[in-house]
JSON list of C-alpha atoms in Angstrom, two decimals:
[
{"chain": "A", "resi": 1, "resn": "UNK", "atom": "CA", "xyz": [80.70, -50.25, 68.74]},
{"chain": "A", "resi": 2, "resn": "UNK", "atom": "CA", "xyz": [79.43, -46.89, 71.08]},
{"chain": "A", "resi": 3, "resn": "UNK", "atom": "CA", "xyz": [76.46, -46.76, 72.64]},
{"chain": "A", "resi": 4, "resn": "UNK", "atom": "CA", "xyz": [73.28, -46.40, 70.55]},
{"chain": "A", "resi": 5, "resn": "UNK", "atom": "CA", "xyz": [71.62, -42.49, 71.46]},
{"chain": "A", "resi": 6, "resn": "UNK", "atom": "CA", "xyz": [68.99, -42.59, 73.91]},
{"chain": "A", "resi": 7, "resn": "UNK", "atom": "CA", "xyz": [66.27, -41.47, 72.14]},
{"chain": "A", "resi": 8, "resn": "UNK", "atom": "CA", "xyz": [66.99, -44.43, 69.85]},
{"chain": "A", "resi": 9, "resn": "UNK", "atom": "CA", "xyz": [66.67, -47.11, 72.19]},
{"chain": "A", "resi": 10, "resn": "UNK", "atom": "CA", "xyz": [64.44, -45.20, 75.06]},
{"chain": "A", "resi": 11, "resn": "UNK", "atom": "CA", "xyz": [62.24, -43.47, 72.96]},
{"chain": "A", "resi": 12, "resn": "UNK", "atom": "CA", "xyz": [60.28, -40.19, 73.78]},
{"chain": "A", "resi": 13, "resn": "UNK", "atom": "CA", "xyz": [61.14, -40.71, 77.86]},
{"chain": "A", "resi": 14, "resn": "UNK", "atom": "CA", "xyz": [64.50, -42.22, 78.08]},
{"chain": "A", "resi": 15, "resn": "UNK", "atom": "CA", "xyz": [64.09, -41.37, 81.91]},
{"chain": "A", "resi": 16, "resn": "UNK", "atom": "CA", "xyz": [61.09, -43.26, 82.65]},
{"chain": "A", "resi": 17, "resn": "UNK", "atom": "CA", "xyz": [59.53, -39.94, 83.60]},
{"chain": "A", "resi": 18, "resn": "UNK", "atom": "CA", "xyz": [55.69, -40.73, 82.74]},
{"chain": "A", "resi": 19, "resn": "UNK", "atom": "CA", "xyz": [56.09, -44.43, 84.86]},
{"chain": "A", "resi": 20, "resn": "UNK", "atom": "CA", "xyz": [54.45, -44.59, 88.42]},
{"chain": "A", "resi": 21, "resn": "UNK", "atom": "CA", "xyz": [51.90, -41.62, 88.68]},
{"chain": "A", "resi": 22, "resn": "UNK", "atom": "CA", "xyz": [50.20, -40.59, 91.82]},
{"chain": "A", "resi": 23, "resn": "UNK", "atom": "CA", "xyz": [47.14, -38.34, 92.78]},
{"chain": "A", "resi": 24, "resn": "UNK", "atom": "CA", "xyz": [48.38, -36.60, 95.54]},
{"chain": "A", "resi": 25, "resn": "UNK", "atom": "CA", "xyz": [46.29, -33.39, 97.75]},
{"chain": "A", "resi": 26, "resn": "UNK", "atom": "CA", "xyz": [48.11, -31.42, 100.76]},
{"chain": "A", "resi": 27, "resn": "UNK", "atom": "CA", "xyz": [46.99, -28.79, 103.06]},
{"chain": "A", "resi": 28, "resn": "UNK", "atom": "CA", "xyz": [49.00, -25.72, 102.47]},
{"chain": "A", "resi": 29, "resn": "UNK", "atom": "CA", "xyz": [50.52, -25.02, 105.49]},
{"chain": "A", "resi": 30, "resn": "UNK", "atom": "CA", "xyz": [50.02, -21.04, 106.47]},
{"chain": "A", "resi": 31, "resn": "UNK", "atom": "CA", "xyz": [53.21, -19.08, 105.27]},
{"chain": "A", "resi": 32, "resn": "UNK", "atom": "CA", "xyz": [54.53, -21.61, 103.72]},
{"chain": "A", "resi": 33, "resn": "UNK", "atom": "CA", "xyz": [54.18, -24.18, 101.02]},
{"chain": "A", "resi": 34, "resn": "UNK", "atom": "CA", "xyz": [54.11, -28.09, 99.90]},
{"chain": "A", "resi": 35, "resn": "UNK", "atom": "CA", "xyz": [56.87, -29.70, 98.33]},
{"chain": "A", "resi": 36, "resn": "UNK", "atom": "CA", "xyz": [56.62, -32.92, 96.00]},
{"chain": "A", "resi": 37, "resn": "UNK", "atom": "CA", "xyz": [59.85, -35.18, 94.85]},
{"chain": "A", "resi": 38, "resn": "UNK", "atom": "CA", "xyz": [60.01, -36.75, 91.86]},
{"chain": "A", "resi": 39, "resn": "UNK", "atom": "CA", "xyz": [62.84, -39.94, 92.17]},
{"chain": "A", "resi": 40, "resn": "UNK", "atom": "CA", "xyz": [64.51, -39.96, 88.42]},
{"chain": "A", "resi": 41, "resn": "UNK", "atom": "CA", "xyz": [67.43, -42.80, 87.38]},
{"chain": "A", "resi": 42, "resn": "UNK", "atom": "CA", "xyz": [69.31, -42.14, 84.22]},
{"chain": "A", "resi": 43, "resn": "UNK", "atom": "CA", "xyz": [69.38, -45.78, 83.11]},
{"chain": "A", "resi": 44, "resn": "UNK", "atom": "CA", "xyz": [71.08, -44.74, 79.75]},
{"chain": "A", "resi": 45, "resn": "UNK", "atom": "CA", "xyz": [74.68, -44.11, 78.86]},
{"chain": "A", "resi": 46, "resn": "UNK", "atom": "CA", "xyz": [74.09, -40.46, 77.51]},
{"chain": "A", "resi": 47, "resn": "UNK", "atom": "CA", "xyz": [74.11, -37.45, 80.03]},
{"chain": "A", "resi": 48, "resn": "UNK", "atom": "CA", "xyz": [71.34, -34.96, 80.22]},
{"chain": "A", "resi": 49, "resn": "UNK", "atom": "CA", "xyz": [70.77, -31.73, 81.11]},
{"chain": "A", "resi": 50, "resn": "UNK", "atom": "CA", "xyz": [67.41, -30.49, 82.58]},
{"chain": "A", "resi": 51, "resn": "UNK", "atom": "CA", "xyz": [66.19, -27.34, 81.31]},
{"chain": "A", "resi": 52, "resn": "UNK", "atom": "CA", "xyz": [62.81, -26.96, 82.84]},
{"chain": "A", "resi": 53, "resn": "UNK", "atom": "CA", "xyz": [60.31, -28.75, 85.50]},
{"chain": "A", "resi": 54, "resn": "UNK", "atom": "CA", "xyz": [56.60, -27.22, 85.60]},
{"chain": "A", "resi": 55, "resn": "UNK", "atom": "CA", "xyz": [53.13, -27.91, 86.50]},
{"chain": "A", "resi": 56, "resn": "UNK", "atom": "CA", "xyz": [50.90, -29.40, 84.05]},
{"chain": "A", "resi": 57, "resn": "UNK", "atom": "CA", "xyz": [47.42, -27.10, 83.31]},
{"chain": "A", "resi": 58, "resn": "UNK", "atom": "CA", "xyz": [48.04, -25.68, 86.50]},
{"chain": "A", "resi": 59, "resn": "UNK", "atom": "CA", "xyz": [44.71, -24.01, 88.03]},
{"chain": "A", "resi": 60, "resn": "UNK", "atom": "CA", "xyz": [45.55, -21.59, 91.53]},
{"chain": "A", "resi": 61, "resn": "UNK", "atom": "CA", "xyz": [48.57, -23.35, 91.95]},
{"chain": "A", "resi": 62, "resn": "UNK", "atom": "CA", "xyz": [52.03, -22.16, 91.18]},
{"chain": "A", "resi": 63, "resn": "UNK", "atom": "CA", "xyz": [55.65, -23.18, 91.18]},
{"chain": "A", "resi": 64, "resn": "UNK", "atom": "CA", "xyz": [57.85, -21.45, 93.89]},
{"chain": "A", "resi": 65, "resn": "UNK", "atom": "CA", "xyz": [61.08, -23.03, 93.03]},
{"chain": "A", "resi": 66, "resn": "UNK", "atom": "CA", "xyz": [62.35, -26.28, 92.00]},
{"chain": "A", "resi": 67, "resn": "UNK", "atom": "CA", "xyz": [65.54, -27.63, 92.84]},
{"chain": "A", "resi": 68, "resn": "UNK", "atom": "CA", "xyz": [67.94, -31.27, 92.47]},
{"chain": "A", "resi": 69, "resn": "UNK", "atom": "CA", "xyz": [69.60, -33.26, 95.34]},
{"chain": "A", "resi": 70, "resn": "UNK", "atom": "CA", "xyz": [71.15, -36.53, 94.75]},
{"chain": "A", "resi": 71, "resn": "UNK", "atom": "CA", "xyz": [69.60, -39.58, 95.55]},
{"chain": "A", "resi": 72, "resn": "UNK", "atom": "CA", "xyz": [71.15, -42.78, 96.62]},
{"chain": "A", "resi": 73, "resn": "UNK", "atom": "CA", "xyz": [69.87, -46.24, 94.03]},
{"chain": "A", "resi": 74, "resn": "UNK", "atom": "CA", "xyz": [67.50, -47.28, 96.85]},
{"chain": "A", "resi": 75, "resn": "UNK", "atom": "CA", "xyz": [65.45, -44.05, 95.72]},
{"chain": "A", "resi": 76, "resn": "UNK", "atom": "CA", "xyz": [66.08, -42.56, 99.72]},
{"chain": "A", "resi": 77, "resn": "UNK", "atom": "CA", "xyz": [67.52, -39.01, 99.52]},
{"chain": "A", "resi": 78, "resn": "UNK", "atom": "CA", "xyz": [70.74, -38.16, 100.39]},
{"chain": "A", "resi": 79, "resn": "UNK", "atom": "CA", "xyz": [68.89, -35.40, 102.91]},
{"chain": "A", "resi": 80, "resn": "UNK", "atom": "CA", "xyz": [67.54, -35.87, 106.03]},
{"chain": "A", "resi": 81, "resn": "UNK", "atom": "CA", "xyz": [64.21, -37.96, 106.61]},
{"chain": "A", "resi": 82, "resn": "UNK", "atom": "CA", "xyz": [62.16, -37.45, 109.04]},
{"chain": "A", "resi": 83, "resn": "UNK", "atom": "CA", "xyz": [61.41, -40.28, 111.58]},
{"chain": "A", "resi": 84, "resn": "UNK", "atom": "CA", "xyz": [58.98, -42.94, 110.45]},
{"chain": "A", "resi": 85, "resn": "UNK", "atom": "CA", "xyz": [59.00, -41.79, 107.23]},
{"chain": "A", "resi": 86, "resn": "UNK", "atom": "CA", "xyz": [59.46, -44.82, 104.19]},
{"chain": "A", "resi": 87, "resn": "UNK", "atom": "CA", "xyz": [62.10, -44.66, 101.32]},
{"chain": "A", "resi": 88, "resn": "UNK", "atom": "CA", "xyz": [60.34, -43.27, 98.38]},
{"chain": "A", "resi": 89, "resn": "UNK", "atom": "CA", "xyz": [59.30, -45.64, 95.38]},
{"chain": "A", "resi": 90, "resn": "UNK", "atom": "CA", "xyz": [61.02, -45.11, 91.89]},
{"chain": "A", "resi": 91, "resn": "UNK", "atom": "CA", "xyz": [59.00, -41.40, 90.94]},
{"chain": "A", "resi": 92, "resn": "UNK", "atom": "CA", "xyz": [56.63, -41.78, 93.64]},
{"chain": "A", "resi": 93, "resn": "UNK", "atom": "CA", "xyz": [55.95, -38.00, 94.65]},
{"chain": "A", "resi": 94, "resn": "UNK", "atom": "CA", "xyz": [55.36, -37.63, 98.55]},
{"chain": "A", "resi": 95, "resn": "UNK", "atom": "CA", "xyz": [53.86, -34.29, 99.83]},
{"chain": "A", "resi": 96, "resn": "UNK", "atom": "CA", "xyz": [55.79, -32.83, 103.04]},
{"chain": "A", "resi": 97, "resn": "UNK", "atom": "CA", "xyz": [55.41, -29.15, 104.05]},
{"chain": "A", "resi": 98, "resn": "UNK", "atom": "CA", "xyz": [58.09, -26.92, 104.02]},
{"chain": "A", "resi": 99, "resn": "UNK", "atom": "CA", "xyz": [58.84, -25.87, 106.99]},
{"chain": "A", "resi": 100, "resn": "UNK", "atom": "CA", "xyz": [60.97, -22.68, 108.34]},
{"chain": "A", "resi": 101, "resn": "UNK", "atom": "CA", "xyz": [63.96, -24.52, 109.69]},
{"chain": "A", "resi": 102, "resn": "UNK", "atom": "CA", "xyz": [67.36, -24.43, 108.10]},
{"chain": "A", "resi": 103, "resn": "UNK", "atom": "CA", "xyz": [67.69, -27.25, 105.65]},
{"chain": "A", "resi": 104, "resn": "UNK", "atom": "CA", "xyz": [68.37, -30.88, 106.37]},
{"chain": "A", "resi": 105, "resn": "UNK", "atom": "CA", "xyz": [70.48, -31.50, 103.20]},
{"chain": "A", "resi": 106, "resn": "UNK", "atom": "CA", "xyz": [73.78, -33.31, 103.32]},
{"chain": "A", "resi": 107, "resn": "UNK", "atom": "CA", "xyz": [74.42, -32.22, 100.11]},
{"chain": "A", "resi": 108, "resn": "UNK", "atom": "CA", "xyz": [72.77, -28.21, 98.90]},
{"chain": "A", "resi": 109, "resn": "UNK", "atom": "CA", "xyz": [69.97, -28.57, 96.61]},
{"chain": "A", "resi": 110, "resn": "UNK", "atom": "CA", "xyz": [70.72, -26.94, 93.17]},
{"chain": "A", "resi": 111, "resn": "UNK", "atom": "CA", "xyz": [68.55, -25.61, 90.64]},
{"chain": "A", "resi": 112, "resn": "UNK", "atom": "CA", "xyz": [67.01, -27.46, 88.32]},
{"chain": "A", "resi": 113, "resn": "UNK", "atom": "CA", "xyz": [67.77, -25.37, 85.65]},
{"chain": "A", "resi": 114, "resn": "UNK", "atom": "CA", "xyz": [71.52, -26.69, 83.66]},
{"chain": "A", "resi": 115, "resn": "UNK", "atom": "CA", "xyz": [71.25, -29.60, 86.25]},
{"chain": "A", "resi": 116, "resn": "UNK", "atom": "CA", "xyz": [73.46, -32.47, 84.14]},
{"chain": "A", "resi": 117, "resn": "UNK", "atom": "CA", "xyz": [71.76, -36.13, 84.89]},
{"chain": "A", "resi": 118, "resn": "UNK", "atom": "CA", "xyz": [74.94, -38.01, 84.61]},
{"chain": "A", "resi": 119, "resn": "UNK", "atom": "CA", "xyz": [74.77, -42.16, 83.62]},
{"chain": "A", "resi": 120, "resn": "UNK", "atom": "CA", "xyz": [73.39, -44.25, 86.09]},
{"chain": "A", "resi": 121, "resn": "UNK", "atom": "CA", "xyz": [72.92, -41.63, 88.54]},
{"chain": "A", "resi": 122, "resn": "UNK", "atom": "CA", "xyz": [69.81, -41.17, 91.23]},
{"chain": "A", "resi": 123, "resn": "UNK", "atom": "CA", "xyz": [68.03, -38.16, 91.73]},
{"chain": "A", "resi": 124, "resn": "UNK", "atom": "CA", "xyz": [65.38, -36.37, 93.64]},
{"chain": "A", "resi": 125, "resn": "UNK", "atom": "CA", "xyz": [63.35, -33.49, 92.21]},
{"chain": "A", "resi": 126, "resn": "UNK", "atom": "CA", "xyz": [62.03, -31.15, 94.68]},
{"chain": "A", "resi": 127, "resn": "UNK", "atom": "CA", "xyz": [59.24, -28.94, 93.43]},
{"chain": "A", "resi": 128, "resn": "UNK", "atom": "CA", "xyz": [57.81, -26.45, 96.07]},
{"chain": "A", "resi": 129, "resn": "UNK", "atom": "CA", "xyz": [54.29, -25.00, 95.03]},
{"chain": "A", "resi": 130, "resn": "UNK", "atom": "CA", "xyz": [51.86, -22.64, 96.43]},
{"chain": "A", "resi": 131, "resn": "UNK", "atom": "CA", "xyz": [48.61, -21.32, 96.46]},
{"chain": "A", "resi": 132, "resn": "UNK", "atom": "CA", "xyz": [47.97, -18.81, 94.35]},
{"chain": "A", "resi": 133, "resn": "UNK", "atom": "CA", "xyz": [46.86, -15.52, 96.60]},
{"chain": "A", "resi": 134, "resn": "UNK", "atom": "CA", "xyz": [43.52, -15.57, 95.62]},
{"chain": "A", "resi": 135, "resn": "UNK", "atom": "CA", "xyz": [42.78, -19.57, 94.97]},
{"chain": "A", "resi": 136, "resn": "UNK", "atom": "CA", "xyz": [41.35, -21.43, 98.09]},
{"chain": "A", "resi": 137, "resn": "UNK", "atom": "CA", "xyz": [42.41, -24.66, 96.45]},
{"chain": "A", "resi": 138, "resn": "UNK", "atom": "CA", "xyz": [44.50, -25.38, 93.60]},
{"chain": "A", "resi": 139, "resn": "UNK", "atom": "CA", "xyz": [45.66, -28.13, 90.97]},
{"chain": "A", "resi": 140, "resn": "UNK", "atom": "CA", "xyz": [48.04, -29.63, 88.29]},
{"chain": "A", "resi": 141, "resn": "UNK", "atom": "CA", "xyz": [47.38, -32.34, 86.21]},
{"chain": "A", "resi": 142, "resn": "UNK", "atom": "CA", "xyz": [51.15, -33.67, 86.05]},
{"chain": "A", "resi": 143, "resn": "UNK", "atom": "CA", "xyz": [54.58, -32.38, 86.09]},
{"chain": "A", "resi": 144, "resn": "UNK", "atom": "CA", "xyz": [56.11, -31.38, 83.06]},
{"chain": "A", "resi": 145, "resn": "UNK", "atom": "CA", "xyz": [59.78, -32.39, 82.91]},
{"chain": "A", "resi": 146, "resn": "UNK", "atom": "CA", "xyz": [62.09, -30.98, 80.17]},
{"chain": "A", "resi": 147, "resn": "UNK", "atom": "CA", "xyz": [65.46, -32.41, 79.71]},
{"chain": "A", "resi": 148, "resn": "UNK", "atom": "CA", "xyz": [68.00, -32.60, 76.73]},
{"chain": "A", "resi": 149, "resn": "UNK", "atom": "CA", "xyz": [70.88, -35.11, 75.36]},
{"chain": "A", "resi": 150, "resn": "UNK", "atom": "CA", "xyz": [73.47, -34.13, 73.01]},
{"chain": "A", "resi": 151, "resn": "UNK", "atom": "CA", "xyz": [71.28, -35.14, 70.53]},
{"chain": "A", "resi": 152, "resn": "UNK", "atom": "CA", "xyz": [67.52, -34.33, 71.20]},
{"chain": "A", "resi": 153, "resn": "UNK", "atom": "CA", "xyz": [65.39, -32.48, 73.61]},
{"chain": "A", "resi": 154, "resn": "UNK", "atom": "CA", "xyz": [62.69, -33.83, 75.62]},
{"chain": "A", "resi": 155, "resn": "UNK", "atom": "CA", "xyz": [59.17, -33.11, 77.08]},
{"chain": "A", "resi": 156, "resn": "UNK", "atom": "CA", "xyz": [57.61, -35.65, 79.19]},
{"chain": "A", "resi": 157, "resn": "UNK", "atom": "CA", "xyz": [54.40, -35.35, 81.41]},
{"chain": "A", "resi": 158, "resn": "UNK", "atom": "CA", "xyz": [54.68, -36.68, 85.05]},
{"chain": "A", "resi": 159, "resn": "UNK", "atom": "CA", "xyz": [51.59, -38.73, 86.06]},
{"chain": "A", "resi": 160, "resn": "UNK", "atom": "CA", "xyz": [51.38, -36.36, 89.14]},
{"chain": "A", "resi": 161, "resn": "UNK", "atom": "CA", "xyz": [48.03, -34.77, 89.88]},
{"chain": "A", "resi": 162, "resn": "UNK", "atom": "CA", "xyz": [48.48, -32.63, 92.74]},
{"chain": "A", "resi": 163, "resn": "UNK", "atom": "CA", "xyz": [45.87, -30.78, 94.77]},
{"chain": "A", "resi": 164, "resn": "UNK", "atom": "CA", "xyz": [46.64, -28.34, 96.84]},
{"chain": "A", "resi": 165, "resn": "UNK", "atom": "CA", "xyz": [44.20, -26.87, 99.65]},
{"chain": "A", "resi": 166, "resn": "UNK", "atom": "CA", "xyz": [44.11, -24.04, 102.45]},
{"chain": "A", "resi": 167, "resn": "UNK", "atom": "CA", "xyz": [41.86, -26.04, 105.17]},
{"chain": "A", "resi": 168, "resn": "UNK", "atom": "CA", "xyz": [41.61, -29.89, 104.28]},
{"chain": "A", "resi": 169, "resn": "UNK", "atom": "CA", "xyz": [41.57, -32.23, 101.48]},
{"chain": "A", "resi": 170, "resn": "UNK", "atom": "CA", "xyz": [38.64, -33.78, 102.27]}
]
């Protein structure tokens, strides 16, 4: 007997996507951005393949890339940390800014875009946003995540509210 398809037994978010939300504001740093990561599991037995990741009614605030590292199953990146810093929960999203130094990756962040979620496997989702030129602060009610099986496509919402602001959160 083969597996049943995901959509069958997961539903509309076979990835858990829409679990743990978070309301989340940064200070843009100047000539530069903020960066969010999403923690995803593929706790199915079908591979899928991401197709799109964006910002939710976004207001001033736009995506600047986003791109997929693995993760390892106790939701920590495969990349660098910095000091002091916790493992992430399963799909918290923690603000860092970017910063100009050469990457801390073990392994090179790909795009998002054809990424193939394989069974059982961790990821992180890093989406960098931005100010928009003009916006002094800006906002996204979630993260839209768009992913596909053999068999269906999906479009799930990200609890992740994000504010973004030039001076202070406050």
């Amino acid at each position: 007997m083969g597996a049943a398809p995901a959509g069958d037994v997961w539903g509309d978010d076979p990835l858990g996507v829409a679990k743990d939300g978070a309301t989340l504001c940064g200070v843009q740093p100047e000539k530069s951005f903020q960066q969010y990561t999403l923690l995803l599991h593929n706790p199915t037995l079908e591979t899928f393949t991401f197709s799109d990741i964006a910002l939710g009614s976004p207001r001033g605030l736009s995506v600047v890339s986003v791109e997929v590292t693995p993760a390892n199953k106790e939701g920590h990146g495969n990349h660098g940390a910095a000091s002091g810093s916790a493992p992430h929960a399963e799909h918290e999203a923690v603000p860092s800014p970017a910063e100009t130094e050469p990457s801390t990756f073990e392994v090179d962040p790909v795009p998002v875009e054809g990424f193939v979620f394989e069974p059982d496997a961790h990821i992180d989702i890093v989406v960098e946003v931005a100010l928009e030129e003009t916006a002094d602060r800006g906002t996204a009610e979630n993260v839209a995540v768009q992913f596909s099986s053999p068999d269906r496509e999906y479009s799930v919402a990200h609890p992740l509210n994000i504010t973004v602001d030039r001076t202070s959160c406050s």
